[in-house]
Short mmCIF file of C-alpha atoms and ligand atoms in Angstrom, two decimals:
data_model
loop_
_atom_site.label_atom_id
_atom_site.label_comp_id
_atom_site.label_asym_id
_atom_site.label_seq_id
_atom_site.Cartn_x
_atom_site.Cartn_y
_atom_site.Cartn_z
CA UNK U 1 63.23 84.04 -330.02
CA UNK U 2 66.72 84.79 -332.14
CA UNK U 3 67.95 85.87 -328.37
CA UNK U 4 66.52 82.58 -327.18
CA UNK U 5 68.44 80.48 -329.86
CA UNK U 6 71.70 82.59 -329.44
CA UNK U 7 71.53 81.93 -325.89
CA UNK U 8 70.82 78.04 -326.66
CA UNK U 9 73.59 77.77 -329.27
CA UNK U 10 75.96 79.64 -326.42
CA UNK U 11 74.87 77.21 -323.81
CA UNK U 12 75.40 74.41 -325.98
CA UNK U 13 78.48 75.27 -326.93
CA UNK U 14 79.94 75.63 -323.63
CA UNK U 15 78.59 72.25 -322.62
CA UNK U 16 80.21 70.96 -325.37
CA UNK U 17 83.34 72.61 -324.51
CA UNK U 18 83.31 71.41 -321.35
CA UNK U 19 82.34 67.67 -322.70
CA UNK U 20 86.04 67.44 -323.76
CA UNK U 21 88.87 65.69 -321.62
CA UNK U 22 90.86 68.49 -319.92
CA UNK U 23 88.82 71.12 -320.94
CA UNK U 24 88.07 74.36 -318.73
CA UNK U 25 90.49 75.06 -315.99
CA UNK U 26 91.76 71.63 -314.31
CA UNK U 27 93.09 72.59 -310.76
CA UNK U 28 96.37 70.03 -311.79
CA UNK U 29 97.76 68.87 -315.00
CA UNK U 30 100.50 66.68 -316.40
CA UNK U 31 102.16 67.61 -319.29
CA UNK U 32 105.46 66.90 -321.34
CA UNK U 33 106.26 63.60 -323.58
CA UNK U 34 109.37 61.46 -323.96
CA UNK U 35 111.34 61.35 -320.77
CA UNK U 36 110.35 64.72 -319.68
CA UNK U 37 106.84 65.14 -317.88
CA UNK U 38 105.53 67.96 -315.55
CA UNK U 39 103.25 68.03 -312.89
CA UNK U 40 101.67 71.76 -312.01
CA UNK U 41 98.92 72.85 -310.02
CA UNK U 42 98.53 76.45 -310.82
CA UNK U 43 101.68 78.26 -310.80
CA UNK U 44 103.13 75.54 -308.61
CA UNK U 45 105.52 72.84 -310.23
CA UNK U 46 104.75 69.56 -308.54
CA UNK U 47 106.94 67.48 -310.27
CA UNK U 48 109.21 67.47 -313.13
CA UNK U 49 111.92 64.72 -314.72
CA UNK U 50 111.31 61.39 -316.82
CA UNK U 51 108.96 59.27 -314.62
CA UNK U 52 105.36 59.92 -316.37
CA UNK U 53 103.68 57.90 -313.31
CA UNK U 54 105.57 59.83 -310.22
CA UNK U 55 104.16 62.94 -312.25
CA UNK U 56 100.94 61.67 -312.48
CA UNK U 57 100.87 60.33 -309.00
CA UNK U 58 102.57 63.72 -307.51
CA UNK U 59 99.31 65.81 -309.47
CA UNK U 60 96.89 63.73 -308.11
CA UNK U 61 98.48 64.18 -304.34
CA UNK U 62 98.48 68.07 -305.16
CA UNK U 63 95.00 68.30 -305.54
CA UNK U 64 91.95 68.00 -302.82
CA UNK U 65 88.68 66.40 -302.65
CA UNK U 66 86.40 67.56 -305.81
CA UNK U 67 89.31 68.97 -307.57
CA UNK U 68 90.29 67.86 -310.95
CA UNK U 69 93.57 66.44 -312.34
CA UNK U 70 93.87 66.36 -316.49
CA UNK U 71 96.74 64.15 -317.49
CA UNK U 72 97.24 65.69 -321.22
CA UNK U 73 100.76 64.15 -321.66
CA UNK U 74 100.97 60.21 -323.02
CA UNK U 75 103.76 57.73 -321.69
CA UNK U 76 104.14 54.43 -319.84
CA UNK U 77 103.96 54.15 -316.31
CA UNK U 78 105.71 50.75 -316.60
CA UNK U 79 104.58 47.89 -313.76
CA UNK U 80 103.05 50.14 -311.38
CA UNK U 81 100.19 51.41 -309.65
CA UNK U 82 98.43 54.77 -310.13
CA UNK U 83 96.25 55.66 -306.84
CA UNK U 84 92.94 57.75 -306.80
CA UNK U 85 91.79 58.96 -303.26
CA UNK U 86 88.21 60.02 -302.22
CA UNK U 87 86.59 63.01 -303.79
CA UNK U 88 89.20 63.27 -306.85
CA UNK U 89 88.52 63.85 -310.35
CA UNK U 90 90.74 61.81 -312.68
CA UNK U 91 90.71 62.67 -316.82
CA UNK U 92 93.22 60.39 -318.93
CA UNK U 93 93.21 62.53 -321.76
CA UNK U 94 96.68 61.18 -323.27
CA UNK U 95 97.19 57.54 -323.93
CA UNK U 96 98.41 56.13 -320.66
CA UNK U 97 100.54 52.90 -321.38
CA UNK U 98 100.24 50.35 -318.88
CA UNK U 99 102.57 47.08 -317.23
CA UNK U 100 101.27 44.18 -315.31
CA UNK U 101 102.00 44.62 -311.56
CA UNK U 102 100.85 40.98 -310.22
CA UNK U 103 97.18 41.45 -308.56
CA UNK U 104 97.21 45.06 -308.71
CA UNK U 105 95.37 47.51 -310.90
CA UNK U 106 97.62 50.34 -313.02
CA UNK U 107 94.88 52.48 -311.61
CA UNK U 108 93.52 51.84 -308.40
CA UNK U 109 90.53 53.71 -305.99
CA UNK U 110 90.05 51.30 -302.95
CA UNK U 111 88.09 52.20 -299.92
CA UNK U 112 87.01 55.81 -301.43
CA UNK U 113 83.68 57.98 -302.16
CA UNK U 114 83.02 60.08 -305.10
CA UNK U 115 86.07 59.44 -307.09
CA UNK U 116 85.11 59.94 -310.80
CA UNK U 117 87.29 59.02 -314.11
CA UNK U 118 85.64 61.08 -316.91
CA UNK U 119 87.73 59.91 -319.72
CA UNK U 120 90.37 57.70 -319.80
CA UNK U 121 92.46 56.09 -322.64
CA UNK U 122 94.83 53.21 -321.59
CA UNK U 123 97.12 50.70 -323.96
CA UNK U 124 99.33 47.78 -322.63
CA UNK U 125 98.92 44.46 -320.85
CA UNK U 126 97.64 45.05 -317.23
CA UNK U 127 97.30 42.58 -314.71
CA UNK U 128 94.02 44.65 -314.09
CA UNK U 129 93.73 48.00 -316.09
CA UNK U 130 91.53 49.52 -313.35
CA UNK U 131 90.80 47.93 -309.99
CA UNK U 132 88.30 49.12 -307.14
CA UNK U 133 86.67 48.12 -303.84
CA UNK U 134 84.99 49.38 -301.27
CA UNK U 135 84.03 52.24 -303.40
CA UNK U 136 80.91 54.61 -303.02
CA UNK U 137 79.67 57.04 -305.65
CA UNK U 138 82.08 55.91 -308.20
CA UNK U 139 81.96 57.50 -311.71
CA UNK U 140 83.50 56.25 -314.61
CA UNK U 141 83.08 58.02 -318.13
CA UNK U 142 84.17 57.41 -321.36
CA UNK U 143 86.63 54.62 -321.07
CA UNK U 144 88.65 53.46 -323.72
CA UNK U 145 91.14 50.37 -323.53
CA UNK U 146 93.07 48.95 -326.29
CA UNK U 147 95.26 46.17 -324.44
CA UNK U 148 97.33 43.54 -325.52
CA UNK U 149 96.33 41.25 -322.67
CA UNK U 150 94.90 41.53 -319.22
CA UNK U 151 91.54 42.55 -317.40
CA UNK U 152 89.98 45.73 -318.31
CA UNK U 153 88.18 46.91 -315.12
CA UNK U 154 87.62 44.85 -311.96
CA UNK U 155 86.06 45.11 -308.50
CA UNK U 156 87.40 42.93 -305.97
CA UNK U 157 86.19 39.59 -304.86
CA UNK U 158 87.46 39.38 -301.24
CA UNK U 159 87.21 43.03 -300.26
CA UNK U 160 84.69 45.76 -298.58
CA UNK U 161 81.65 45.72 -301.46
CA UNK U 162 80.89 48.83 -303.56
CA UNK U 163 77.60 50.96 -303.84
CA UNK U 164 76.21 53.31 -306.51
CA UNK U 165 78.57 52.75 -309.30
CA UNK U 166 78.44 54.50 -312.74
CA UNK U 167 79.38 53.55 -315.94
CA UNK U 168 78.92 55.67 -319.20
CA UNK U 169 81.03 53.74 -321.98
CA UNK U 170 83.12 51.08 -321.60
CA UNK U 171 85.46 50.05 -324.77
CA UNK U 172 87.58 47.42 -324.07
CA UNK U 173 89.73 45.70 -327.31
CA UNK U 174 92.23 43.07 -326.55
CA UNK U 175 91.88 42.04 -322.87
CA UNK U 176 92.97 38.56 -322.34
CA UNK U 177 90.70 37.99 -319.55
CA UNK U 178 87.39 40.09 -319.20
CA UNK U 179 86.63 43.58 -320.20
CA UNK U 180 84.64 44.18 -317.03
CA UNK U 181 84.20 42.13 -313.96
CA UNK U 182 82.10 43.14 -310.80
CA UNK U 183 81.87 41.47 -307.38
CA UNK U 184 80.03 43.07 -304.54
CA UNK U 185 78.38 45.97 -306.13
CA UNK U 186 75.00 47.20 -304.71
CA UNK U 187 73.70 49.98 -307.26
CA UNK U 188 75.66 49.61 -310.59
CA UNK U 189 74.44 51.99 -313.89
CA UNK U 190 76.08 51.08 -317.05
CA UNK U 191 75.42 52.63 -320.54
CA UNK U 192 77.47 50.73 -322.90
CA UNK U 193 80.11 47.71 -322.49
CA UNK U 194 81.84 47.46 -326.06
CA UNK U 195 84.16 44.23 -325.78
CA UNK U 196 86.08 43.66 -328.96
CA UNK U 197 88.46 40.51 -329.09
CA UNK U 198 88.55 39.97 -325.61
CA UNK U 199 89.72 36.52 -324.15
CA UNK U 200 87.04 35.74 -321.14
CA UNK U 201 83.63 37.58 -320.39
CA UNK U 202 82.82 41.14 -321.92
CA UNK U 203 80.85 42.26 -318.71
CA UNK U 204 80.62 39.55 -315.77
CA UNK U 205 78.53 40.42 -312.92
CA UNK U 206 79.02 38.52 -309.29
CA UNK U 207 77.33 39.37 -306.22
CA UNK U 208 75.86 42.58 -308.08
CA UNK U 209 72.44 43.72 -307.17
CA UNK U 210 70.31 46.83 -308.51
CA UNK U 211 71.90 47.06 -311.74
CA UNK U 212 70.84 48.53 -314.74
CA UNK U 213 73.09 48.18 -318.38
CA UNK U 214 71.86 49.67 -321.46
CA UNK U 215 74.14 47.57 -323.99
CA UNK U 216 76.34 44.58 -323.73
CA UNK U 217 78.04 44.50 -327.33
CA UNK U 218 80.49 41.69 -327.81
CA UNK U 219 82.69 40.36 -330.74
CA UNK U 220 84.84 37.93 -330.67
CA UNK U 221 84.70 37.52 -326.98
CA UNK U 222 85.43 34.30 -324.85
CA UNK U 223 86.45 32.45 -328.09
CA UNK U 224 87.07 28.61 -327.18
CA UNK U 225 86.21 29.27 -323.44
CA UNK U 226 83.15 28.79 -321.37
CA UNK U 227 82.94 32.37 -320.78
CA UNK U 228 80.16 34.66 -322.56
CA UNK U 229 79.74 38.18 -323.72
CA UNK U 230 77.13 38.88 -320.85
CA UNK U 231 77.63 36.28 -317.87
CA UNK U 232 76.13 36.59 -314.27
CA UNK U 233 77.87 34.40 -312.14
CA UNK U 234 78.13 33.72 -308.02
CA UNK U 235 74.77 34.34 -306.94
CA UNK U 236 74.38 37.57 -309.08
CA UNK U 237 71.33 39.17 -308.08
CA UNK U 238 70.22 37.59 -305.31
CA UNK U 239 68.64 40.05 -302.84
CA UNK U 240 70.38 40.33 -299.10
CA UNK U 241 67.04 38.42 -298.11
CA UNK U 242 67.69 35.53 -300.63
CA UNK U 243 65.00 36.02 -302.95
CA UNK U 244 65.40 36.66 -306.61
CA UNK U 245 62.84 39.60 -307.30
CA UNK U 246 63.90 41.55 -310.44
CA UNK U 247 66.91 43.87 -309.63
CA UNK U 248 69.16 43.76 -312.35
CA UNK U 249 67.49 45.04 -315.95
CA UNK U 250 69.29 44.41 -319.30
CA UNK U 251 68.17 46.36 -322.24
CA UNK U 252 70.28 44.75 -324.68
CA UNK U 253 73.13 42.08 -325.57
CA UNK U 254 74.61 41.77 -328.93
CA UNK U 255 77.05 38.92 -329.40
CA UNK U 256 78.75 37.84 -332.32
CA UNK U 257 81.21 34.72 -332.95
CA UNK U 258 83.11 34.02 -329.80
CA UNK U 259 82.42 31.60 -326.97
CA UNK U 260 78.92 32.02 -325.63
CA UNK U 261 76.16 35.12 -325.57
CA UNK U 262 74.67 35.07 -322.53
CA UNK U 263 75.17 32.68 -319.44
CA UNK U 264 73.70 33.00 -316.36
CA UNK U 265 75.13 30.57 -313.91
CA UNK U 266 75.70 29.33 -310.02
CA UNK U 267 72.61 30.89 -308.44
CA UNK U 268 72.26 34.02 -310.19
CA UNK U 269 69.29 35.45 -311.52
CA UNK U 270 66.31 38.24 -310.20
CA UNK U 271 66.92 39.58 -314.09
CA UNK U 272 65.15 40.58 -317.27
CA UNK U 273 67.12 41.36 -320.71
CA UNK U 274 64.59 42.89 -322.89
CA UNK U 275 66.34 42.14 -326.01
CA UNK U 276 69.36 40.19 -327.17
CA UNK U 277 71.12 39.69 -330.83
CA UNK U 278 73.10 36.68 -330.81
CA UNK U 279 74.77 35.29 -333.73
CA UNK U 280 77.33 32.51 -335.02
CA UNK U 281 78.39 31.89 -330.99
CA UNK U 282 81.06 29.50 -331.08
CA UNK U 283 79.84 27.91 -327.69
CA UNK U 284 75.91 28.16 -326.24
CA UNK U 285 74.25 31.19 -327.72
CA UNK U 286 72.34 31.12 -324.29
CA UNK U 287 73.06 29.18 -321.29
CA UNK U 288 71.09 29.05 -317.94
CA UNK U 289 72.12 26.86 -315.34
CA UNK U 290 70.99 27.01 -312.06
CA UNK U 291 69.48 30.30 -312.18
CA UNK U 292 66.22 31.77 -310.29
CA UNK U 293 63.46 34.48 -311.89
CA UNK U 294 65.41 35.01 -315.17
CA UNK U 295 63.22 36.29 -318.23
CA UNK U 296 64.51 37.11 -321.40
CA UNK U 297 61.96 39.32 -323.18
CA UNK U 298 62.55 39.38 -326.83
CA UNK U 299 65.40 38.94 -329.79
CA UNK U 300 66.77 36.57 -332.22
CA UNK U 301 69.66 34.13 -331.92
CA UNK U 302 71.07 33.14 -335.24
CA UNK U 303 73.17 29.95 -335.51
CA UNK U 304 75.99 29.17 -333.20
CA UNK U 305 75.81 26.92 -329.98
CA UNK U 306 72.75 25.37 -328.80
CA UNK U 307 70.05 27.87 -326.76
CA UNK U 308 70.23 25.67 -323.36
CA UNK U 309 68.66 25.20 -319.89
CA UNK U 310 70.53 22.77 -317.70
CA UNK U 311 71.33 22.36 -314.43
CA UNK U 312 74.27 20.95 -312.05
CA UNK U 313 73.27 19.15 -309.27
CA UNK U 314 75.45 20.65 -306.79
CA UNK U 315 72.63 23.76 -306.85
CA UNK U 316 68.99 23.75 -307.17
CA UNK U 317 67.45 23.20 -310.51
CA UNK U 318 66.44 26.30 -312.63
CA UNK U 319 63.25 28.06 -311.75
CA UNK U 320 61.01 30.89 -312.89
CA UNK U 321 62.83 31.30 -316.65
CA UNK U 322 60.43 33.03 -318.91
CA UNK U 323 61.86 33.34 -322.74
CA UNK U 324 60.50 34.81 -325.45
CA UNK U 325 62.68 34.31 -328.65
CA UNK U 326 63.54 33.88 -332.24
CA UNK U 327 65.86 31.10 -333.02
CA UNK U 328 67.04 30.11 -336.18
CA UNK U 329 69.50 27.65 -337.68
CA UNK U 330 69.91 26.19 -334.01
CA UNK U 331 68.32 24.44 -331.57
CA UNK U 332 66.59 24.84 -327.98
CA UNK U 333 67.12 22.31 -325.21
CA UNK U 334 65.70 22.05 -321.62
CA UNK U 335 67.62 19.40 -319.86
CA UNK U 336 66.84 18.73 -317.06
CA UNK U 337 63.52 20.01 -317.16
CA UNK U 338 63.18 23.27 -315.04
CA UNK U 339 60.58 24.64 -312.44
CA UNK U 340 58.01 26.68 -313.92
CA UNK U 341 59.99 27.55 -317.03
CA UNK U 342 57.82 29.50 -319.62
CA UNK U 343 58.81 29.30 -323.41
CA UNK U 344 57.46 31.68 -326.14
CA UNK U 345 59.53 30.44 -329.13
CA UNK U 346 59.50 31.33 -332.98
CA UNK U 347 61.78 30.28 -335.89
CA UNK U 348 63.12 27.39 -337.23
CA UNK U 349 65.09 26.08 -334.43
CA UNK U 350 64.96 21.99 -333.12
CA UNK U 351 63.19 22.02 -329.80
CA UNK U 352 63.63 19.84 -326.95
CA UNK U 353 61.72 21.48 -324.21
CA UNK U 354 59.30 20.51 -321.35
C1 NAG O 1 95.42 49.23 -330.73
O1 NAG O 1 96.82 49.08 -330.40
C2 NAG O 1 97.50 48.00 -331.54
C3 NAG O 1 98.95 47.89 -330.73
O2 NAG O 1 98.82 47.07 -329.59
C4 NAG O 1 97.71 49.01 -332.36
O3 NAG O 1 98.37 48.28 -333.65
C5 NAG O 1 95.91 49.39 -333.12
O4 NAG O 1 96.19 50.10 -334.00
C6 NAG O 1 95.57 50.37 -331.87
N1 NAG O 1 93.89 50.06 -332.30
C7 NAG O 1 93.47 51.08 -332.23
C8 NAG O 1 91.75 50.91 -332.68
O5 NAG O 1 93.71 52.24 -331.56
C1 NAG O 2 86.46 51.76 -328.89
O1 NAG O 2 88.00 51.67 -329.22
C2 NAG O 2 88.84 51.65 -330.33
C3 NAG O 2 90.16 51.46 -329.94
O2 NAG O 2 90.84 51.22 -328.84
C4 NAG O 2 88.26 51.99 -331.36
O3 NAG O 2 88.90 52.05 -332.68
C5 NAG O 2 86.76 52.01 -331.61
O4 NAG O 2 85.93 53.04 -332.34
C6 NAG O 2 86.10 52.10 -330.25
N1 NAG O 2 84.51 51.65 -330.35
C7 NAG O 2 83.39 52.14 -329.84
C8 NAG O 2 82.17 51.89 -330.38
O5 NAG O 2 83.38 53.49 -329.33
C1 NAG O 3 60.25 37.57 -310.47
O1 NAG O 3 60.18 39.20 -310.29
C2 NAG O 3 59.16 39.26 -310.09
C3 NAG O 3 59.76 41.20 -310.20
O2 NAG O 3 60.47 41.79 -309.43
C4 NAG O 3 58.88 39.15 -309.29
O3 NAG O 3 57.45 40.20 -309.16
C5 NAG O 3 58.45 37.77 -308.81
O4 NAG O 3 57.58 37.56 -307.56
C6 NAG O 3 59.67 37.27 -309.05
N1 NAG O 3 59.47 35.73 -309.28
C7 NAG O 3 59.87 34.73 -308.51
C8 NAG O 3 59.44 33.35 -308.33
O5 NAG O 3 60.51 35.22 -307.53
C1 NAG O 4 70.04 30.63 -341.33
O1 NAG O 4 71.82 31.17 -341.54
C2 NAG O 4 71.90 31.36 -343.26
C3 NAG O 4 73.29 31.34 -343.09
O2 NAG O 4 74.12 32.46 -342.02
C4 NAG O 4 71.18 32.58 -343.49
O3 NAG O 4 71.16 33.03 -344.64
C5 NAG O 4 69.72 32.27 -343.51
O4 NAG O 4 69.04 33.78 -342.99
C6 NAG O 4 69.17 32.18 -341.52
N1 NAG O 4 67.99 31.42 -341.21
C7 NAG O 4 67.16 32.48 -340.82
C8 NAG O 4 65.67 31.95 -340.67
O5 NAG O 4 67.60 33.35 -339.94
C1 NAG O 5 54.04 32.72 -320.52
O1 NAG O 5 54.75 33.86 -321.22
C2 NAG O 5 53.79 34.57 -321.92
C3 NAG O 5 54.79 35.63 -322.46
O2 NAG O 5 55.42 36.45 -321.64
C4 NAG O 5 52.42 34.72 -321.00
O3 NAG O 5 51.73 35.75 -321.87
C5 NAG O 5 51.99 33.46 -320.40
O4 NAG O 5 50.64 34.25 -319.53
C6 NAG O 5 52.86 32.90 -319.67
N1 NAG O 5 52.38 31.68 -319.22
C7 NAG O 5 52.33 31.45 -317.91
C8 NAG O 5 51.52 29.84 -317.49
O5 NAG O 5 52.38 32.24 -317.27
#
């Protein structure tokens, strides 16, 4: 028994040690500070000089698929792009400050397989902090962005699609646009998106299918805009055969203040949201507009803009919207009447539903 306890303790300590950015024996490292950086692989020096970006890229270019780079140094890459090719593991342990390169990511991985970014801390004002397309088996871990503008993580619209994307905890503060914006992903698994003081959406899913998200938590997200802590748009959740059988599962959405809380629009759906906790949203706490097979299975709305089912004429009306919800200090309105709407409402909200 005692031996077993010691063994499990040792194993626990080992797994703890590996759960640190840069721990163990990375195949390549970037060290230094100020205007002196070194990229090394084993005893070979790949780069030494004042250019932080060049040091990082040299380290990345020195490893092969399946190997790992740990960037221990903090510095600024300026308005430039770091590129990660297939199978490489990138750990940003220092703070990587970035600039704005139009249309580009500060860090990109394009048309790749099996890239992992277990840790990253980014500051600055990027066009896109991280940019992806054409990825397969991409894995993002603990990603912290404390930005002064820009968009956090973006999967491109007009480029090849992605499959099997995983994210652990994505924590974005201060983005001017969205914290996380996806297009064209089949197979997405996110534990948490935490968005604070973000200009547009916390999590925006578009043309994304077979998704699961544990938590989207927004505070002061989308203030003064029509965006939302959690937004689904542009045929999100529509299966390749055109139907809307449920394939997007969201455990919880929390939103305080900001613009909208939950927003489904432009022929999206196939979604179950298990629970919401929305308060004092500056725009609709919930807006569902031309969406199909959307369930909200429980939770509360307190105050904020009205809970609304609406429709624009350009797309077919809402259908198969099932909502079980407690709404207080607010109103609930369905206009026009959807097809097969099922409300189970409690709370003191004024109701104008069909
Ligand atoms: C985020 O960055 C700003 C500077 O842009 C800094 O003032 C603030 O302390 C940082 N916040 C955290 C929590 O690190
Ligand atoms: C998110 O990141 C900020 C720094 O930008 C930090 O202060 C905050 O504690 C983080 N929140 C979570 C939930 O990790
Ligand atoms: C909604 O999704 C559920 C679960 O996949 C499915 O059983 C149901 O048929 C769908 N409803 C419609 C009308 O698409
Ligand atoms: C309505 O809002 C007030 C003020 O925010 C709050 O004290 C009260 O608990 C809310 N009512 C309900 C039923 O939640
Ligand atoms: C409406 O939803 C409730 C709660 O999910 C369910 O019990 C009920 O059967 C549904 N009503 C119809 C007509 O489908």
